[in-house]
Structures are given as C-alpha cells and as structure tokens.
Coordinates of C-alpha atoms and ligand atoms in Angstrom, one line a residue:
X1 CA 104.2 124.1 107.2
X2 CA 104.1 120.4 106.5
X3 CA 102.9 119.6 103.0
X4 CA 99.3 118.4 102.7
X5 CA 100.2 115.7 100.2
X6 CA 102.4 113.1 102.0
X7 CA 104.9 112.6 99.1
X8 CA 105.9 116.3 98.7
X9 CA 108.1 116.4 101.8
X10 CA 108.4 112.7 102.7
X11 CA 111.6 110.9 103.9
X12 CA 111.7 108.0 101.5
X13 CA 114.1 105.1 102.3
X14 CA 115.4 103.0 99.4
X15 CA 115.6 99.3 100.1
X16 CA 117.7 97.2 97.7
X17 CA 116.0 94.0 98.7
X18 CA 118.7 91.6 97.6
X19 CA 121.1 93.2 100.2
X20 CA 118.7 94.1 103.0
X21 CA 117.8 91.0 105.0
X22 CA 117.7 87.3 104.1
X23 CA 115.0 85.4 105.9
X24 CA 115.6 82.0 104.4
X25 CA 119.3 81.5 104.5
X26 CA 120.0 81.4 100.7
X27 CA 122.4 84.3 100.9
X28 CA 120.0 86.7 99.1
X29 CA 117.7 89.2 100.7
X30 CA 113.9 88.7 100.3
X31 CA 110.5 90.3 101.0
X32 CA 110.0 88.5 104.3
X33 CA 113.4 89.9 105.4
X34 CA 112.1 93.4 104.6
X35 CA 109.0 92.7 106.7
X36 CA 111.2 91.6 109.6
X37 CA 113.0 95.0 109.5
X38 CA 110.0 97.2 109.2
X39 CA 109.9 98.0 112.9
X40 CA 113.5 99.2 112.6
X41 CA 112.5 101.5 109.7
X42 CA 109.5 102.8 111.7
X43 CA 111.8 103.6 114.6
X44 CA 114.2 105.3 112.2
X45 CA 111.3 107.7 111.3
X46 CA 110.9 107.4 107.6
X47 CA 107.6 108.0 105.8
X48 CA 107.9 105.5 102.9
X49 CA 110.0 102.8 101.5
X50 CA 110.9 102.4 97.8
X51 CA 111.9 98.9 96.9
X52 CA 114.3 98.3 94.0
X53 CA 112.9 95.6 91.7
X54 CA 111.8 92.2 93.2
X55 CA 110.0 91.0 90.0
X56 CA 110.8 87.9 88.0
X57 CA 114.2 88.3 86.6
X58 CA 117.3 86.3 85.5
X59 CA 119.1 88.9 87.6
X60 CA 121.7 90.0 85.0
X61 CA 121.4 93.6 86.2
X62 CA 120.3 93.3 89.9
X63 CA 116.7 92.8 88.9
X64 CA 116.5 95.8 86.5
X65 CA 116.2 93.1 83.8
X66 CA 112.5 92.2 84.4
X67 CA 111.1 89.0 82.7
X68 CA 107.7 89.3 84.3
X69 CA 106.8 92.7 85.8
X70 CA 103.5 91.3 87.3
X71 CA 105.1 88.5 89.3
X72 CA 107.7 88.2 92.1
X73 CA 110.9 86.4 91.6
X74 CA 111.1 83.2 93.8
X75 CA 114.4 84.5 95.2
X76 CA 112.4 87.3 96.8
X77 CA 109.2 85.4 97.6
X78 CA 105.7 85.5 96.1
X79 CA 103.1 88.0 95.2
X80 CA 101.4 87.1 98.5
X81 CA 104.7 88.1 100.3
X82 CA 104.6 91.4 98.4
X83 CA 101.0 92.0 99.6
X84 CA 101.9 91.1 103.1
X85 CA 104.8 93.6 103.0
X86 CA 102.7 96.4 101.6
X87 CA 100.0 95.7 104.2
X88 CA 102.4 95.5 107.1
X89 CA 104.2 98.7 106.0
X90 CA 100.8 100.4 105.9
X91 CA 99.9 99.1 109.3
X92 CA 103.1 100.7 110.7
X93 CA 102.3 104.0 108.9
X94 CA 104.9 103.5 106.1
X95 CA 104.0 104.1 102.5
X96 CA 105.3 101.7 99.8
X97 CA 106.8 102.7 96.4
X98 CA 107.5 100.1 93.8
X99 CA 110.1 100.3 91.0
X100 CA 109.0 100.2 87.4
X101 CA 111.4 99.6 84.5
X102 CA 109.8 100.9 81.2
X103 CA 112.9 101.3 79.1
X104 CA 113.6 97.6 78.6
X105 CA 112.6 94.1 79.5
X106 CA 114.8 91.1 80.2
X107 CA 115.7 89.0 77.2
X108 CA 113.9 86.3 79.1
X109 CA 110.6 88.1 78.9
X110 CA 108.0 86.1 76.9
X111 CA 107.8 89.0 74.3
X112 CA 111.5 88.9 73.5
X113 CA 111.4 85.2 73.2
X114 CA 108.5 85.6 70.8
X115 CA 110.4 88.3 68.9
X116 CA 113.3 86.0 68.4
X117 CA 111.0 83.2 67.2
X118 CA 109.1 85.4 64.8
X119 CA 110.2 86.7 61.3
X120 CA 111.7 90.0 60.6
X121 CA 109.1 92.7 60.3
X122 CA 106.6 90.8 62.5
X123 CA 104.6 92.6 65.2
X124 CA 106.4 90.6 67.8
X125 CA 109.7 92.2 66.7
X126 CA 108.1 95.7 66.5
X127 CA 107.8 95.7 70.3
X128 CA 111.6 96.1 70.4
X129 CA 114.1 98.0 68.2
X130 CA 115.2 95.5 65.6
X131 CA 117.2 96.8 62.6
X132 CA 119.4 95.7 59.8
X133 CA 123.2 96.2 60.2
X134 CA 125.3 98.3 58.0
X135 CA 126.4 96.8 54.7
X136 CA 129.9 96.2 56.1
X137 CA 128.4 93.8 58.7
X138 CA 128.7 96.3 61.6
X139 CA 125.7 97.3 63.9
X140 CA 123.0 99.7 62.6
X141 CA 124.7 102.6 64.2
X142 CA 127.7 103.4 66.5
X143 CA 125.8 103.9 69.7
X144 CA 127.4 102.3 72.8
X145 CA 125.7 100.7 75.7
X146 CA 125.9 102.7 79.0
X147 CA 127.5 99.6 80.5
X148 CA 130.2 99.7 77.7
X149 CA 130.5 97.9 74.4
X150 CA 128.1 98.3 71.4
X151 CA 124.4 99.1 72.1
X152 CA 123.4 96.5 69.5
X153 CA 123.5 92.7 69.5
X154 CA 123.0 90.5 66.5
X155 CA 120.5 87.7 66.4
X156 CA 120.6 84.5 64.4
X157 CA 118.9 85.8 61.2
X158 CA 121.3 88.7 61.0
X159 CA 119.2 91.5 62.5
X160 CA 120.3 93.5 65.5
X161 CA 118.4 94.7 68.5
X162 CA 119.0 97.8 70.6
X163 CA 119.9 97.7 74.3
X164 CA 121.1 100.9 76.0
X165 CA 122.2 98.7 78.9
X166 CA 123.2 95.0 79.0
X167 CA 122.6 92.8 76.0
X168 CA 120.2 90.9 78.3
X169 CA 118.0 94.1 78.5
X170 CA 116.5 94.7 75.0
X171 CA 115.0 98.2 74.8
X172 CA 111.2 98.5 74.3
X173 CA 109.7 100.3 71.4
X174 CA 107.3 102.8 72.9
X175 CA 105.9 103.7 69.5
X176 CA 104.1 100.3 69.6
X177 CA 100.8 100.9 71.5
X178 CA 101.0 97.3 72.9
X179 CA 103.9 98.5 75.1
X180 CA 101.8 101.3 76.7
X181 CA 98.9 98.9 77.1
X182 CA 101.1 96.3 78.8
X183 CA 102.6 98.9 81.2
X184 CA 99.1 100.1 82.1
X185 CA 98.3 96.6 83.2
X186 CA 101.5 96.5 85.3
X187 CA 100.7 99.8 86.9
X188 CA 97.2 98.7 87.7
X189 CA 98.4 95.4 89.0
X190 CA 100.6 96.9 91.7
X191 CA 98.2 99.8 92.4
X192 CA 95.4 97.3 93.0
X193 CA 97.7 95.5 95.4
X194 CA 98.1 98.7 97.4
X195 CA 101.4 100.4 96.3
X196 CA 101.5 104.2 97.0
X197 CA 103.7 105.0 94.0
X198 CA 106.4 104.2 91.5
X199 CA 110.0 105.0 91.0
X200 CA 110.5 105.1 87.3
X201 CA 113.7 103.7 86.0
X202 CA 115.5 105.5 83.2
X203 CA 112.4 107.7 82.8
X204 CA 114.3 109.8 80.2
X205 CA 115.1 106.9 78.0
X206 CA 111.9 105.4 76.6
X207 CA 111.6 107.5 73.4
X208 CA 114.3 107.1 70.8
X209 CA 114.9 109.2 67.7
X210 CA 117.1 108.9 64.6
X211 CA 117.8 105.4 65.5
X212 CA 119.9 104.8 62.4
X213 CA 122.1 107.9 62.7
X214 CA 125.7 107.6 63.9
X215 CA 126.9 109.9 66.8
X216 CA 129.9 112.2 66.3
X217 CA 131.9 111.0 69.3
X218 CA 130.5 107.8 70.7
X219 CA 133.6 107.1 72.9
X220 CA 133.4 110.5 74.6
X221 CA 129.7 110.0 75.1
X222 CA 130.3 106.6 76.6
X223 CA 132.7 108.1 79.1
X224 CA 130.2 110.8 79.9
X225 CA 127.6 108.1 80.6
X226 CA 129.9 106.0 82.8
X227 CA 128.5 105.1 86.1
X228 CA 131.7 105.8 88.0
X229 CA 131.7 109.4 86.8
X230 CA 135.1 109.5 85.3
X231 CA 137.2 112.6 86.1
X232 CA 135.2 114.7 83.6
X233 CA 134.1 118.2 84.3
X234 CA 130.4 118.8 84.7
X235 CA 130.5 121.2 81.7
X236 CA 132.1 118.6 79.4
X237 CA 129.7 115.9 80.6
X238 CA 126.7 118.2 80.0
X239 CA 128.1 119.0 76.6
X240 CA 128.0 115.4 75.6
X241 CA 124.7 114.6 77.2
X242 CA 122.6 117.6 76.4
X243 CA 121.3 116.5 73.0
X244 CA 121.4 112.8 72.3
X245 CA 118.9 110.9 70.3
X246 CA 118.0 108.3 72.9
X247 CA 117.6 110.4 76.1
X248 CA 115.2 113.1 77.2
X249 CA 113.2 113.2 73.9
X250 CA 109.8 114.8 73.7
X251 CA 108.1 111.4 73.3
X252 CA 108.7 110.4 76.9
X253 CA 106.3 113.1 78.2
X254 CA 103.3 111.6 76.4
X255 CA 103.9 108.3 78.3
X256 CA 103.9 110.1 81.7
X257 CA 100.8 112.1 81.0
X258 CA 99.0 108.8 80.4
X259 CA 100.5 107.4 83.6
X260 CA 99.5 110.4 85.6
X261 CA 95.8 109.8 84.6
X262 CA 96.1 106.3 85.8
X263 CA 97.6 107.3 89.1
X264 CA 95.0 110.0 89.6
X265 CA 92.2 107.6 89.0
X266 CA 93.1 105.8 92.3
X267 CA 92.3 107.1 95.7
X268 CA 95.0 107.8 98.3
X269 CA 97.5 110.2 96.7
X270 CA 99.5 107.8 94.6
X271 CA 102.8 109.2 93.4
X272 CA 105.6 108.8 90.9
X273 CA 109.3 109.8 90.9
X274 CA 111.4 109.9 87.8
X275 CA 115.0 108.7 87.5
X276 CA 115.8 111.1 84.7
X277 CA 119.3 112.3 84.0
X278 CA 118.8 115.4 81.9
X279 CA 121.1 118.2 80.8
X280 CA 120.8 121.0 81.6
X281 CA 119.1 120.2 84.9
X282 CA 116.4 122.8 84.2
X283 CA 114.9 120.3 81.7
X284 CA 114.0 118.1 84.7
X285 CA 111.1 120.4 85.5
X286 CA 109.4 119.2 82.4
X287 CA 108.9 115.8 84.0
X288 CA 107.1 117.2 86.9
X289 CA 104.6 119.5 85.2
X290 CA 101.2 119.4 86.9
X291 CA 99.9 116.7 84.5
X292 CA 103.0 114.5 84.5
X293 CA 105.0 112.9 87.3
X294 CA 105.2 114.0 90.9
X295 CA 108.9 114.1 91.7
X296 CA 112.2 113.9 89.9
X297 CA 115.3 112.9 91.7
X298 CA 117.7 115.8 92.0
X299 CA 121.1 114.1 91.6
X300 CA 123.2 117.2 92.2
X301 CA 124.1 116.0 95.7
X302 CA 125.0 112.5 94.4
X303 CA 128.1 114.1 93.0
X304 CA 128.5 117.4 94.7
X305 CA 131.9 118.8 96.0
X306 CA 132.1 119.6 99.7
X307 CA 132.2 123.3 98.8
X308 CA 129.8 125.8 100.4
X309 CA 129.4 127.9 97.3
X310 CA 128.8 125.0 95.0
X311 CA 126.2 123.5 97.4
X312 CA 124.4 126.9 97.9
X313 CA 124.2 127.3 94.1
X314 CA 122.8 123.8 93.6
X315 CA 120.1 124.4 96.3
X316 CA 119.1 127.8 94.8
X317 CA 119.0 126.5 91.3
X318 CA 117.0 123.4 92.2
X319 CA 114.4 125.3 94.2
X320 CA 114.0 127.9 91.5
X321 CA 113.7 125.4 88.6
X322 CA 111.0 123.4 90.3
X323 CA 109.1 126.3 91.6
X324 CA 108.3 127.3 88.0
X325 CA 106.2 124.1 87.7
X326 CA 105.0 123.9 91.3
X327 CA 106.8 120.7 92.0
X328 CA 108.7 119.9 95.3
X329 CA 112.4 119.4 95.4
X330 CA 114.1 116.1 96.2
X331 CA 117.5 115.5 97.7
X332 CA 119.5 112.4 97.2
X333 CA 123.0 111.6 98.6
X334 CA 123.5 108.1 97.4
X335 CA 121.7 105.1 95.9
X336 CA 122.4 101.6 94.6
X337 CA 124.2 103.0 91.5
X338 CA 126.6 105.4 93.1
X339 CA 129.4 105.7 95.7
X340 CA 128.3 105.8 99.3
X341 CA 128.4 109.4 100.4
X342 CA 131.0 109.1 103.2
X343 CA 133.4 107.4 100.8
X344 CA 132.8 109.9 98.1
X345 CA 133.4 112.9 100.4
X346 CA 136.2 111.0 102.2
X347 CA 134.9 111.5 105.7
X348 CA 132.1 110.4 108.0
X349 CA 131.7 113.9 109.3
X350 CA 131.2 115.4 105.9
X351 CA 128.6 112.8 105.0
X352 CA 126.7 113.5 108.2
X353 CA 126.9 117.3 107.7
X354 CA 125.6 116.9 104.2
X355 CA 122.8 114.7 105.3
X356 CA 121.7 117.3 107.9
X357 CA 122.0 120.1 105.4
X358 CA 119.7 118.3 102.9
X359 CA 117.3 117.2 105.7
X360 CA 116.8 120.8 106.5
X361 CA 115.8 121.8 102.9
X362 CA 112.2 122.2 101.5
X363 CA 110.9 119.1 99.8
X364 CA 111.5 115.4 100.1
X365 CA 114.6 113.4 101.0
X366 CA 115.7 109.9 99.8
X367 CA 117.9 107.8 102.1
X368 CA 119.7 104.7 100.7
X369 CA 119.8 101.7 103.0
X370 CA 122.9 101.8 105.1
X371 CA 123.3 105.5 104.6
X372 CA 121.9 106.0 108.1
X373 CA 124.6 103.7 109.5
X374 CA 127.3 105.8 107.8
X375 CA 128.3 102.8 105.7
X376 CA 131.3 103.3 103.4
X377 CA 131.8 101.6 100.1
X378 CA 133.1 98.0 100.5
X379 CA 136.4 97.0 99.1
X380 CA 135.7 94.0 96.9
X381 CA 138.1 91.7 95.0
X382 CA 137.3 91.6 91.3
X383 CA 136.5 88.0 91.6
X384 CA 133.5 88.9 93.8
X385 CA 132.0 91.5 91.4
X386 CA 128.7 90.8 89.7
X387 CA 127.7 94.1 88.1
X388 CA 127.4 93.9 84.3
X389 CA 129.0 97.4 84.1
X390 CA 132.2 95.8 85.4
X391 CA 132.2 93.0 82.8
X392 CA 131.0 95.0 79.8
X393 CA 133.7 97.7 80.4
X394 CA 136.3 95.0 80.5
X395 CA 136.9 95.8 84.2
X396 CA 137.7 99.5 83.5
X397 CA 134.6 100.5 85.3
X398 CA 134.6 98.7 88.7
X399 CA 130.8 98.9 88.7
X400 CA 128.4 99.4 91.6
X401 CA 128.8 96.3 93.8
X402 CA 130.7 98.4 96.3
X403 CA 127.5 100.1 97.5
X404 CA 125.3 97.0 97.3
X405 CA 127.1 94.9 100.0
X406 CA 124.5 93.4 102.5
X407 CA 123.6 95.5 105.5
X408 CA 125.3 94.8 108.9
X409 CA 122.5 94.4 111.4
X410 CA 124.2 92.7 114.4
X411 CA 127.8 93.2 115.2
X412 CA 128.3 89.8 116.9
X413 CA 126.2 87.6 114.6
X414 CA 127.2 85.5 111.6
X415 CA 127.2 87.7 108.5
X416 CA 126.2 90.5 110.8
X417 CA 122.7 89.1 111.1
X418 CA 122.0 89.6 107.3
X419 CA 121.8 85.9 106.5
X420 CA 122.6 82.5 107.8
X421 CA 123.8 81.5 104.3
X422 CA 126.8 82.9 102.3
X423 CA 126.0 86.5 101.4
X424 CA 125.8 87.1 97.6
X425 CA 128.5 89.7 98.0
X426 CA 131.1 89.4 100.8
X427 CA 130.8 91.8 103.7
X428 CA 134.0 93.4 105.0
X429 CA 135.3 91.7 108.2
X430 CA 135.6 95.0 110.1
X431 CA 132.1 96.3 109.8
X432 CA 131.1 95.6 113.5
X433 CA 131.1 99.2 114.4
X434 CA 128.6 100.1 111.6
X435 CA 126.1 97.4 112.7
X436 CA 122.7 98.8 113.6
X437 CA 122.7 97.1 117.0
X438 CA 126.2 98.5 117.8
X439 CA 125.1 102.0 117.0
X440 CA 121.8 101.9 118.8
X441 CA 121.7 104.5 121.6
X442 CA 125.1 105.9 120.8
X443 CA 124.5 109.7 120.7
X444 CA 127.7 110.2 118.6
X445 CA 126.7 107.6 116.0
X446 CA 125.3 108.1 112.6
X447 CA 122.1 106.1 113.3
X448 CA 121.0 108.3 116.2
X449 CA 121.7 111.4 114.2
X450 CA 119.4 110.2 111.4
X451 CA 116.7 109.2 114.0
X452 CA 116.9 112.7 115.6
X453 CA 116.9 114.5 112.4
X454 CA 114.0 112.5 111.0
X455 CA 112.0 113.0 114.2
X456 CA 112.6 116.7 114.1
X457 CA 111.4 116.8 110.4
X458 CA 108.1 115.6 111.8
X459 CA 107.9 117.6 115.0
X460 CA 109.5 121.0 114.1
X461 CA 107.1 123.3 112.2
X462 CA 109.9 124.7 110.0
X463 CA 111.3 121.4 108.9
X464 CA 109.9 119.3 106.1
X465 CA 107.3 121.2 104.1
X466 CA 108.1 123.4 101.2
X467 CA 108.5 126.8 102.7
X468 CA 111.0 129.4 101.6
X469 CA 114.5 129.5 102.8
X470 CA 116.1 132.9 103.7
X471 CA 119.9 133.1 103.0
X472 CA 122.1 135.1 105.3
X473 CA 125.5 136.2 104.1
X474 CA 128.2 134.3 105.9
X475 CA 132.0 133.7 105.8
X476 CA 133.6 131.9 102.8
X477 CA 133.2 128.1 103.2
X478 CA 130.0 128.4 105.3
X479 CA 126.3 128.3 104.7
X480 CA 123.7 130.1 106.8
X481 CA 120.0 130.3 106.3
X482 CA 116.7 130.3 108.2
X483 CA 113.4 128.6 107.7
X484 CA 110.2 129.8 109.4
X485 CA 109.1 129.5 112.0
X486 CA 112.2 129.5 114.2
X487 CA 114.9 127.4 112.5
X488 CA 118.4 128.6 111.8
X489 CA 120.8 126.3 109.8
X490 CA 124.6 126.7 109.7
X491 CA 127.1 124.6 107.8
X492 CA 130.8 124.9 108.2
X493 CA 132.3 123.2 105.1
X494 CA 135.9 124.2 106.0
X495 CA 138.5 122.1 107.7
X496 CA 138.8 124.4 110.8
X497 CA 136.3 125.7 113.4
X498 CA 134.6 129.0 112.5
X499 CA 132.7 131.6 114.6
X500 CA 129.4 132.9 113.2
X501 CA 127.0 135.5 114.6
X502 CA 123.6 133.9 115.0
X503 CA 120.1 134.8 116.3
X504 CA 119.3 131.2 117.4
X505 CA 119.1 130.7 121.2
X506 CA 119.4 126.9 121.5
X507 CA 121.2 124.1 119.7
X508 CA 118.7 121.6 118.4
X509 CA 121.0 119.2 116.6
X510 CA 124.6 118.9 115.5
X511 CA 126.0 116.6 112.9
X512 CA 129.2 115.9 114.8
X513 CA 131.6 117.6 117.3
X514 CA 130.6 120.0 120.0
X515 CA 129.6 123.5 118.8
X516 CA 129.5 126.3 121.4
X517 CA 126.9 129.0 121.5
X518 CA 127.7 132.0 123.6
X519 CA 126.1 135.5 123.5
X520 CA 124.9 135.2 119.9
X521 CA 128.1 133.6 118.6
X522 CA 128.3 130.0 117.4
X523 CA 131.6 128.3 117.2
X524 CA 131.1 125.4 114.7
X525 CA 133.6 122.6 114.4
X526 CA 135.0 121.7 111.0
X527 CA 132.8 119.9 108.6
X528 CA 129.7 120.3 110.7
X529 CA 126.0 121.3 110.3
X530 CA 124.1 122.8 113.2
X531 CA 120.4 123.5 113.6
X532 CA 119.4 126.2 116.0
X533 CA 116.1 127.2 117.5
X534 CA 115.5 131.0 117.2
Ligands
NOJ601 C1 119.0 102.7 86.5 C2 119.1 101.7 87.7 O1 119.1 102.5 88.9 C3 120.3 100.9 87.5 O2 120.6 100.1 88.6 C4 120.1 100.0 86.3 O3 121.2 99.3 86.0 C5 119.7 100.9 85.0 N1 118.8 101.9 85.3 C6 119.1 100.0 84.0 O4 117.9 99.6 84.3

C-alpha cells in the first residue's frame, strides 16, 4: 500500500546545485541549470528534489555558511529563479525541499557583523556564543571544530566565539528568542514561495549545554567526528559521541515542536527531514515524534559493510525504532558529505545491489545526484580542493570535494555538458561512460536500473509504502524477504553465485548479471539483488 502522505515513501533526489548544471558559463551550477534538467529528473521517476543551500553566502562551506537565508546568492540566480524552479518542478509533479541551516550563520551575516561592532554583553552578541577565554589566554574550553582545530576564534576585544564548524560559521544561540523569531520568518518566506519541506542541517546541534566545561578527550572526539570516518569501530565512535554537551541535547526538541506547528499551519502536507547524527541511533526516533519533525535521515547505509547480517540487522533495528513513534524509515546511500557508494563498497555491482535493496524497503529513499549514474569519487589533486575540512585539518582529512565534482551529462560535450566555463572542481577526463546521455537506453547501465526501480516503486503495489517485511531464513551471506502483495526480494552479498529456493515465478528486476529461475530455484550472481513476482 502506498502511503497517503507523499513524503512518507517518496524517492527524494538531492541536488547539490553548485555541481548540477551551469546555465550561464561561470563554471558554477545555478537554479536555471536545475530548471533545465527537471525533465531528466521527471523521467528518472523521483517524487521530490531537495536542494542544498542556494542562499546568499560567501561560500566558505559550500553554501552551508548562510549570510542571508531569505535571499538567493547571485551565483545561483535570484529569488525569482527560485520561484520559477519551484513552480516548474510542481508543474512536472515534483515536490521541492529546501535546506535550512539553523546551527550557524555565516560570519558575513548582518547579525554577526553587528555583534562584532557591539560591546561585550550586548544583545547583538547574545545571538551567538561569545565568552571570555581562560586566564592563561587559551579558548573558553577545549572543544574542537568538526572540521579540525579549536571550536573558538578570538575577536579583537579579546572575547571568543563558538563555531562547531569553520570559523566563518559562528554558532547561533538558540536561547535568545530573536533566533527563533528570525528562523520562523525564514521558514514562512520559503513556505509562502511554495516549498514542500525542509532538510534541517545539523538538526542535533542547535542546543548547547555546559559551554564552559572542558571535554575529557577532545582529540578522540574530534577523530570520532571526522567526516572521512577514520578507521574507528562503530562502538568506539558511539562511545565518544553518545553524550557530548553540544549535540542531541533536550533543547533541540523545543525548536522542532515550534517548527512543526508552522509547517502544519500550511496546506499541502509540508514536511521536514532532520540531519541528526545521534548515538545510539534509537535516539533518532525522538526527532520524529508526532509533534516534531517528519523524517530523520537514517545514515546506517552511508557507512554499512557489504555484509548480509549487518545489513539485515540495520534494517530490522531501523524499522523497529521508528515504528515506536509511527514515523517512516529513510534510506540514504550517499550525499554531498560522504564517499560515493560505489567507491566506498569498491564495486559498481555492490552499489547497485545495495540501491535495489534499499529501494525495496518500507519508507522513503534519498538519492544523491550522480548516484543514479553510478558515479565514483573523483581523484583530485590537493591543489584543486576547496573543502574547509581539508584546510582546517591541515590536509589530514581530504574533505568532501571528491563527491561534489560536477555531473557529466553529455559524453562528447565540453565539460560533459555541465558548463561552457571552467568547472569549479575539475572533472575526471575518463568519465564519458558515466555521462547520462551515454547510459540512456543501455539496459545494463546504472541509470536504466534506477529508472526501472523507481518506476516499479510507483507501479508495484508492494513497493514504496510502509508495509511490513517478512524475513525468510536464507544461506549465510544472503538476504531473503517478501513484501505483500506479491514481491520477493533476494540479495546475494557473497562473491560467488548462490542457489536459493524461492516462491516467485517471474524476475521483475536484477541489479546486474543474469540470474536464472528454474523450478522454484533462483541462481543469483555474486553481489546482486533480485526482485521476483510471486
Ligand atoms: C552538514 C552539511 O551536510 C555539511 O555539508 C556542512 O558542512 C555542515 N552540516 C555544516 O553546515
């Protein structure tokens, strides 16, 4: 059964607009470029797009450093372009989700400039976290920024301000009611313009406690927070991240309860999705209680091993945790902050099999631009890198540019049809085979697999929706379950073909290779997912 509310089982496509399509030849993607590609997205079969920030920004952190959340950065276009994009998406039956960044503003925001120009203790400063340093001249506490280096920067008169990310991203003080009032204006501005929802950046970060208290092991915590997921076991990471004074504090929930009231006051099922990294993951359900946000990204599959048992456990755990609060699950394989899935798993086949597995699960799916093309991470020289995480870590963390390289649209065009100007990040010279036009119509390609899978999510009564899944015992290294009515899903996560007894009569879709179905026995190639009709 499909969900009655569109967002509960939607396929949502993340556009990182800077790298999507450049319509004016300045080497940077823009909103008109997204409009140009909407027919491609419609044909792909997605239900909604989520755009990473396109607001006014000095662009120190890919637009997640917002200097005016109610205006569009000239690099991307104008508010009129945003309106045209929202309207055109709607005309094509595609919903539009905007990004909202409540944890911090850019240091170029008028409020922060006013704070710097105002005396200590002024209400202008109280919109941020300004504090005195320690008597020995060091920062107020030993917290580190997630991008590396201290989380505090000193200003001219000697005070320090807190920034969990880059020093150009001062954290907002949500205990000051002006902050809530300003964000309400921003939500209403975009809702009035027609957006269908918001993706909430660092949703777990807005409330801070014990701001003057030192942490016992700040270096270990910094490693646990690193974006390239250092070789640290899940348990050790969770140990570091389960109780820290600046993440997942009770105070964040008050904010989202207020936001939910605002969203509910608009017609048309507006939604919200939280980027909230919480430990243990069961705490995530708190963000999607009935009076809070609608969805929370489940990031298990952003890091998961290609191991049948681990994947089955993650699916069961996620569905059980969210069921408690009546929220739908979400499944995410990659985004603009993480390795592309085929590179992380080390094979195109595994990436495609994982995609088909998650597309068959109850709830919503998120697809990051280029994932449907099977794009790998790009190899970049350090001289091309732009991510603050690279610079602030002194180059130890290579940052996230590898997954932000502009999309190859046309194999034979200059810059693969992304731009007529010099792309802001260099595109690999051997990406012709990944180009959207090169893959079009190729039944063995990733693009056609995504199209078929998304089409089946709409047409097959067991796909999409939120119904139960029924697990069937299967050989080690494999997954086997059914969804009603009539769908049987098999995953072979081993490096050799396996034979499995099935009840399905017909192969609906295969992630790669050529499975054989004879007399109730399916031979599945290595690293493959198969959907059968029962
Ligand atoms: C999470 C965003 O996804 C990431 O790109 C950004 O750097 C941080 N939040 C800070 O806003």
